[in-house]
Coordinates of C-alpha atoms and ligand atoms in Angstrom, one line a residue:
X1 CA -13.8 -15.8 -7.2
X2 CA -13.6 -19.3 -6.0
X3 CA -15.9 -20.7 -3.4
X4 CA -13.1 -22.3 -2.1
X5 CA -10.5 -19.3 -1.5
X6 CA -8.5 -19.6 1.2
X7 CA -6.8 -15.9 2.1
X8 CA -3.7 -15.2 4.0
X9 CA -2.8 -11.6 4.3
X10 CA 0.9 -10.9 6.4
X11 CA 1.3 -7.7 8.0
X12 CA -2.2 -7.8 8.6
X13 CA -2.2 -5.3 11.5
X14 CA -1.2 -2.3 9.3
X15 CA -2.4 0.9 8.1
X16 CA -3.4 -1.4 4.8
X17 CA -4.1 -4.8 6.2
X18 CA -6.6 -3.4 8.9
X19 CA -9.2 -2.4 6.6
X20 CA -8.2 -5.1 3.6
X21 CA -9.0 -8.0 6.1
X22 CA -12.1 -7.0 7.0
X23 CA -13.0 -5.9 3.5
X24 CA -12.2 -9.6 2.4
X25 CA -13.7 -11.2 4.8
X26 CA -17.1 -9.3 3.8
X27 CA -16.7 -10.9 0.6
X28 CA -15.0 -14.5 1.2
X29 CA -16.6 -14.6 5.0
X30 CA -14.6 -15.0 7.9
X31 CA -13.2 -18.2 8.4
X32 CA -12.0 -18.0 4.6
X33 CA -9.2 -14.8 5.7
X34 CA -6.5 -15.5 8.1
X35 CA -5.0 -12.5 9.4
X36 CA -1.3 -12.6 10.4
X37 CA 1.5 -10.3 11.5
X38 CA 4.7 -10.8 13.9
X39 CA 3.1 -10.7 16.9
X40 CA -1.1 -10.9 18.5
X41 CA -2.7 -7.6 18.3
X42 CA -6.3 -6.6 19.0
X43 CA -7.1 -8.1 15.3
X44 CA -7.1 -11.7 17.0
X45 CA -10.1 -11.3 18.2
X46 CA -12.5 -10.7 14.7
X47 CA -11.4 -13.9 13.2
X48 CA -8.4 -16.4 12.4
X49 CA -5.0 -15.2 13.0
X50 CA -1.8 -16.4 13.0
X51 CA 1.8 -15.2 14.2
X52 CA 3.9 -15.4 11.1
X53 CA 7.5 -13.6 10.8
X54 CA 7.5 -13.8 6.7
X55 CA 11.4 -14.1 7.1
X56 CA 10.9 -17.7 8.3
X57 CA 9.9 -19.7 5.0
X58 CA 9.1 -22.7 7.1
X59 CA 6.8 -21.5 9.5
X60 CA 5.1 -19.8 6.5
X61 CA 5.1 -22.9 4.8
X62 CA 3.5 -24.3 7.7
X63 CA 1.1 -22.0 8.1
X64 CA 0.0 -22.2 4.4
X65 CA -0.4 -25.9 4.3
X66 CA -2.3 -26.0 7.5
X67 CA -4.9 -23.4 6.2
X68 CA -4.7 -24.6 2.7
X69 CA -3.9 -20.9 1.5
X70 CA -4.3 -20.3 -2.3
X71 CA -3.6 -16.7 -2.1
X72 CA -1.3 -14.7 -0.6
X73 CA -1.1 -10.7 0.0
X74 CA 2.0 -9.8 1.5
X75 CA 1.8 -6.6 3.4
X76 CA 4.6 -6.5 5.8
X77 CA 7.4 -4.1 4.8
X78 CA 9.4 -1.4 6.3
X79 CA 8.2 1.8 4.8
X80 CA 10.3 5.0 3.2
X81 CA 11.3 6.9 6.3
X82 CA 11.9 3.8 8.4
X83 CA 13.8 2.0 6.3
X84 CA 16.7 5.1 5.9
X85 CA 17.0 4.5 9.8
X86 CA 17.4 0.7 9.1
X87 CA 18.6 0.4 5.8
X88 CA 19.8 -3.5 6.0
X89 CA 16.7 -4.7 7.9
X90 CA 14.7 -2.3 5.5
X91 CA 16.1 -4.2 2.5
X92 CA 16.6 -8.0 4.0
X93 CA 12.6 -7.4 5.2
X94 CA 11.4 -6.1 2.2
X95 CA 12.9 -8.6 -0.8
X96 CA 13.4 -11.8 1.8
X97 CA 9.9 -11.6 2.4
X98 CA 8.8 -11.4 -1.2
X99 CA 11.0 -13.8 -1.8
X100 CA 9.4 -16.5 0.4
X101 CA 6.4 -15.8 -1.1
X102 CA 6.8 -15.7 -4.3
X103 CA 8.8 -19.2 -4.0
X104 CA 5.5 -21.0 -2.5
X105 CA 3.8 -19.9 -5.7
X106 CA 6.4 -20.9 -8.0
X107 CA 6.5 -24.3 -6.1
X108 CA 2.3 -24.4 -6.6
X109 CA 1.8 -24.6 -3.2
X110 CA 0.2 -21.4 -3.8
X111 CA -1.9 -19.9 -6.7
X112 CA -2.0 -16.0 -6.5
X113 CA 0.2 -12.9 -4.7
X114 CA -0.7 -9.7 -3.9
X115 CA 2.4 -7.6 -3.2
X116 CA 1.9 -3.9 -3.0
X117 CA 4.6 -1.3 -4.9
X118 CA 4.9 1.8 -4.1
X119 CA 5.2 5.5 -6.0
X120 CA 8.7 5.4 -4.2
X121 CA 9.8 3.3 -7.1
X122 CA 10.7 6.8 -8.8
X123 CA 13.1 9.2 -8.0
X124 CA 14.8 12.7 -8.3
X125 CA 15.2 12.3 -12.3
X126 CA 11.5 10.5 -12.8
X127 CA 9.3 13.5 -14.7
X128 CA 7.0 15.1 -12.0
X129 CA 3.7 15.8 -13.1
X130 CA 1.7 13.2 -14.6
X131 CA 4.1 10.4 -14.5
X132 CA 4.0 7.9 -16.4
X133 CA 3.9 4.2 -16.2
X134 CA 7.0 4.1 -18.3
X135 CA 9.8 6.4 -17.7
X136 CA 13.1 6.9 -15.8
X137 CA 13.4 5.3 -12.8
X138 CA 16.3 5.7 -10.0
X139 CA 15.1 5.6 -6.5
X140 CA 17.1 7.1 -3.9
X141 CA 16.0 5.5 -1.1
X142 CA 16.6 2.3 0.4
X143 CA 12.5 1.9 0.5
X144 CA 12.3 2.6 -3.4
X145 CA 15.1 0.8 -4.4
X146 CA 13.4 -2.7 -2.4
X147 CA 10.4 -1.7 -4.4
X148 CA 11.6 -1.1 -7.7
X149 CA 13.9 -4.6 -7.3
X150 CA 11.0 -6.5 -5.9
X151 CA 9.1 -5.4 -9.3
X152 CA 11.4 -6.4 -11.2
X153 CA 11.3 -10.2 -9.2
X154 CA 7.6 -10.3 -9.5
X155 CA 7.4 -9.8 -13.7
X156 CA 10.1 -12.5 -13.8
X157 CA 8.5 -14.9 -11.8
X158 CA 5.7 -14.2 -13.9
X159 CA 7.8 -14.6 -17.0
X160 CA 10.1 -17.5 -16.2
X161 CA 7.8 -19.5 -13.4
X162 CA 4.0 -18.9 -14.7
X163 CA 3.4 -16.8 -10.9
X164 CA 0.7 -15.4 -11.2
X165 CA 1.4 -12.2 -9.1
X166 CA -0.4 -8.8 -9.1
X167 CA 0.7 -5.5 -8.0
X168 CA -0.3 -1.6 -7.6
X169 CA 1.9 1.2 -6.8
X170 CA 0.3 3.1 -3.8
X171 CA 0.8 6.6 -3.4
X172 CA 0.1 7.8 0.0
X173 CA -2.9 6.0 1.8
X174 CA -5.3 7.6 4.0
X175 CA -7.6 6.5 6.1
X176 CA -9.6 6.8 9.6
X177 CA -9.2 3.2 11.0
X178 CA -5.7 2.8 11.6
X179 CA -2.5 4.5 11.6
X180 CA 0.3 4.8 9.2
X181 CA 4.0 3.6 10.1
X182 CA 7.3 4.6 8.9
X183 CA 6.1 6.6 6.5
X184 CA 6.6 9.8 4.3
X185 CA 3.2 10.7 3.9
X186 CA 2.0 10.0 7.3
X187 CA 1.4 13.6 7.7
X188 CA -1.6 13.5 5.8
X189 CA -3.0 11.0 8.4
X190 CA -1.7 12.7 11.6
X191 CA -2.9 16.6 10.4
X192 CA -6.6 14.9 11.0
X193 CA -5.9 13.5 14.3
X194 CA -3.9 16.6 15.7
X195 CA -6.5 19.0 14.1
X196 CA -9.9 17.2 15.9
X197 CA -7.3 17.2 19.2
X198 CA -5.7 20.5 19.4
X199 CA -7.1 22.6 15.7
X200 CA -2.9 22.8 15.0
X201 CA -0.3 20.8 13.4
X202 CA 3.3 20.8 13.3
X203 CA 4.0 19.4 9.4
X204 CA 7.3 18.0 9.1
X205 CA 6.9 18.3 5.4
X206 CA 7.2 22.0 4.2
X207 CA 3.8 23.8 2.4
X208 CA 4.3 23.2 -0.9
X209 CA 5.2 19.6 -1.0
X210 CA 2.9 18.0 -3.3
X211 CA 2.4 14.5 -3.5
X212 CA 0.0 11.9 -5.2
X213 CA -2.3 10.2 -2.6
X214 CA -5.4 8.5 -2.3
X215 CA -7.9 7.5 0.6
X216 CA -8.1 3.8 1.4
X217 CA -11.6 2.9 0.5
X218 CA -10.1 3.6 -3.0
X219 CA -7.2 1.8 -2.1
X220 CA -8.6 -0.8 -1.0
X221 CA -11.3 -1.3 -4.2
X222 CA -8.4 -1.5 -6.4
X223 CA -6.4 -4.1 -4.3
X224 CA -9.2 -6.3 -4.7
X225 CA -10.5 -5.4 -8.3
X226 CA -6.9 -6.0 -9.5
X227 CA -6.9 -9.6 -7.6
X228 CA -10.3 -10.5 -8.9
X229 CA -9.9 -9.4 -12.5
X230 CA -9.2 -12.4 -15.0
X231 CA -5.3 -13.2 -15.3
X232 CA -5.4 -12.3 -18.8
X233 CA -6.6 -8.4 -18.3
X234 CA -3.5 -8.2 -16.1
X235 CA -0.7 -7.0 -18.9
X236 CA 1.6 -5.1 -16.4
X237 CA 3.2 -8.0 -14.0
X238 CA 5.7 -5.4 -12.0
X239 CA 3.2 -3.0 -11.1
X240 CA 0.3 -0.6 -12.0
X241 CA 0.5 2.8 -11.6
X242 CA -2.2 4.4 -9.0
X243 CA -3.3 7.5 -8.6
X244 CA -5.7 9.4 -6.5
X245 CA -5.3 12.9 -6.5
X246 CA -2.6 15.0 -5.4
X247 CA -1.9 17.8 -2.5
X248 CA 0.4 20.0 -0.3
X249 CA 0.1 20.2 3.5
X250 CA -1.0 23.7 2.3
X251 CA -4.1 22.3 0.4
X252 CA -4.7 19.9 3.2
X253 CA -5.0 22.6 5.9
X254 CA -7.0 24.9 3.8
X255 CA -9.9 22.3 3.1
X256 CA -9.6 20.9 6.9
X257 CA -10.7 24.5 7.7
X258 CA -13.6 25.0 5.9
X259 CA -14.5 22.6 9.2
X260 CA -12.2 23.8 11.8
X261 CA -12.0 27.4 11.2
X262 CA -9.4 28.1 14.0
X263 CA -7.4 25.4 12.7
X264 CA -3.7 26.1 12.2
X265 CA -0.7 24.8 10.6
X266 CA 2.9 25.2 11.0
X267 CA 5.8 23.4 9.3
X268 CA 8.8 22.3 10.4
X269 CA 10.6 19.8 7.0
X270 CA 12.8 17.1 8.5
X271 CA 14.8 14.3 6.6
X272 CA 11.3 12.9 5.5
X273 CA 11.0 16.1 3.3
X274 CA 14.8 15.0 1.2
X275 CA 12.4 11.7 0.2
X276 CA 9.2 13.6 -0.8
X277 CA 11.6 16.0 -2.8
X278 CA 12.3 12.8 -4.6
X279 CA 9.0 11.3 -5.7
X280 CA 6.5 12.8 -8.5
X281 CA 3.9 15.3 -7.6
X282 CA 1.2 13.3 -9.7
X283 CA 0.6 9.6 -11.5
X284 CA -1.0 9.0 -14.9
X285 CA -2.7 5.7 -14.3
X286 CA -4.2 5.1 -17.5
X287 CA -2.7 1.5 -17.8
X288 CA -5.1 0.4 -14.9
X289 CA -8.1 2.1 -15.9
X290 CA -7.5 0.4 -20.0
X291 CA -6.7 -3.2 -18.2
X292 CA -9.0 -3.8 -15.6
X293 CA -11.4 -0.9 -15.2
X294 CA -9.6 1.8 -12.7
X295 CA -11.2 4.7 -11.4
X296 CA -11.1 6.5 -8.1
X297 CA -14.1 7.9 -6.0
X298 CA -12.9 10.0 -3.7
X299 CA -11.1 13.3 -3.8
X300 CA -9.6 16.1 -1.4
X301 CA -12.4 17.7 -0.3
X302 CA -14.8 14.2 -0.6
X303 CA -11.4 12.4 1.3
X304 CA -11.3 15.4 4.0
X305 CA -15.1 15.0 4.4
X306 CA -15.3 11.5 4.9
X307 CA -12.6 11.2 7.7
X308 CA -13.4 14.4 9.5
X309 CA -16.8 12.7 9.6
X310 CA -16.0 9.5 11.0
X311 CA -13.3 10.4 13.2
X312 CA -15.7 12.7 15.0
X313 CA -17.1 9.7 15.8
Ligands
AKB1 C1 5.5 6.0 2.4 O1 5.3 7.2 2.6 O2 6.6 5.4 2.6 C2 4.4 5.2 1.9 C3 4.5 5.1 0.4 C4 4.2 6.3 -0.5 O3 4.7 4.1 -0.2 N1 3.1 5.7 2.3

């Protein structure tokens, strides 16, 4: 870690970049993390924020050279279930915007990128259980497919332009301090909120769905282990595999009783359950854990604890 970091994080006002700010900013202090997104939200008022729409490389550009920015993580993105509504923006969002970013570095106006992947990067024909870093890869949906191409962009900008760009595929995130958007695996968020409010939840997944997730304060550990790790422990340059642990709406409502007993669940699959069909059940992340050290804290029941606990609050 420099002394002399200067941090811009875009889409700051997400489910991610809420808690990632203010986790950097306990570590580089607050003046040294600008927080940015498309518009001013509440986030405004804990430190320096800017209005940045990533699809405008010059008032990026502007932004960059006015803070003196030497790293960049570039949050914004249309997620799975919102992108199949807007499949163009979805796709122009996702790779434009990685695209102006990864440009600044390759210009060395910049010196390091942070650009989150995603387990939506597999698909229907990717092996289920366990999946490996390496294997067959054929997202079907518009999300995946951005992912999967912007991986690709990232290792060759690493290959070809020296970028030095770093990358983790999430699975789904949970956490307590903000909410998910456009997402598949939202439900795993909302069951919490709906369950504290009314003890039921309508799933729009179906019971048995299971998928590989993780809760943010794991999340966000390896976002910033992986940026602070020495370039040369960084082998993979598309993206690490991630994992968690994995669940169904079933398991979820099961350990949410052992608080709520009168808790209940129904289910109700609609087009989001087509894409969670589609992705593996569980990821082998044993790249992350050889390279730089990976290891998760948290599981179900510690996860289930944790937020139950603070949402109470
Ligand atoms: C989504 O559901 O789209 C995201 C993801 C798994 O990348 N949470």
């Amino acid at each position: 870690m420099r002394t002399s970091d200067k941090i811009l994080v875009i889409g700051s006002s997400g489910q991610i970049g809420t808690e990632l700010v203010q986790n950097l900013r306990e570590i580089y202090g607050i003046d040294s993390v600008i927080a940015s997104d498309v518009k001013v939200t509440e986030q405004a008022k804990e430190g320096p924020f800017e209005v940045i729409d990533v699809m405008n490389p010059q008032g990026l550009l502007e932004i960059v050279k006015r803070h003196q920015i030497n790293q960049v993580y570039l949050l914004a993105a249309l997620l799975s279930a919102t992108a199949e509504k807007m499949p163009k923006f979805g796709w122009d969002l996702n790779m434009q915007g990685l695209f102006n970013v990864l440009d600044l570095a390759k210009e060395k106006i910049i010196e390091k990128i942070y650009w989150p992947s995603s387990i939506a990067v597999f698909g229907p024909n990717t092996p289920k259980e366990n999946t490996p870093q390496y294997t067959i890869m054929e997202p079907s949906t518009v999300y995946g497919i951005s992912k999967q191409a912007g991986e690709r962009w990232c290792e060759y900008y690493f290959n070809k332009y020296n970028v030095d760009v770093r990358s983790l595929r999430y699975p789904g995130l949970i956490g307590w301090k903000s909410a998910p958007g456009g997402g598949t695996t939202d439900y795993a968020v909302h069951i919490f909120h709906e369950a504290l409010k009314s003890a039921s939840y309508e799933c729009f997944l179906s019971e048995n769905t299971t998928l590989p997730m993780m809760y943010m304060p794991d999340a966000i550990k390896a976002t910033i282990r992986i940026m602070q790790a020495d370039s040369d422990k960084i082998k993979i340059r598309s993206s690490y595999n991630l994992s968690g642990f994995s669940f169904s709406p079933k398991d979820i409502a099961q350990e949410i009783k052992k608080y709520i007993p009168d808790f209940t669940i129904s289910f109700k699959p609609d087009s989001r359950q087509q894409i969670a069909d589609s992705w593996p059940k569980s990821i082998d992340s044993i790249e992350a854990n050889k390279d730089w050290g990976w290891k998760p804290e948290f599981d179900l029941a510690a996860m289930t604890a944790d937020m139950i606990k603070n949402l109470k609050k």
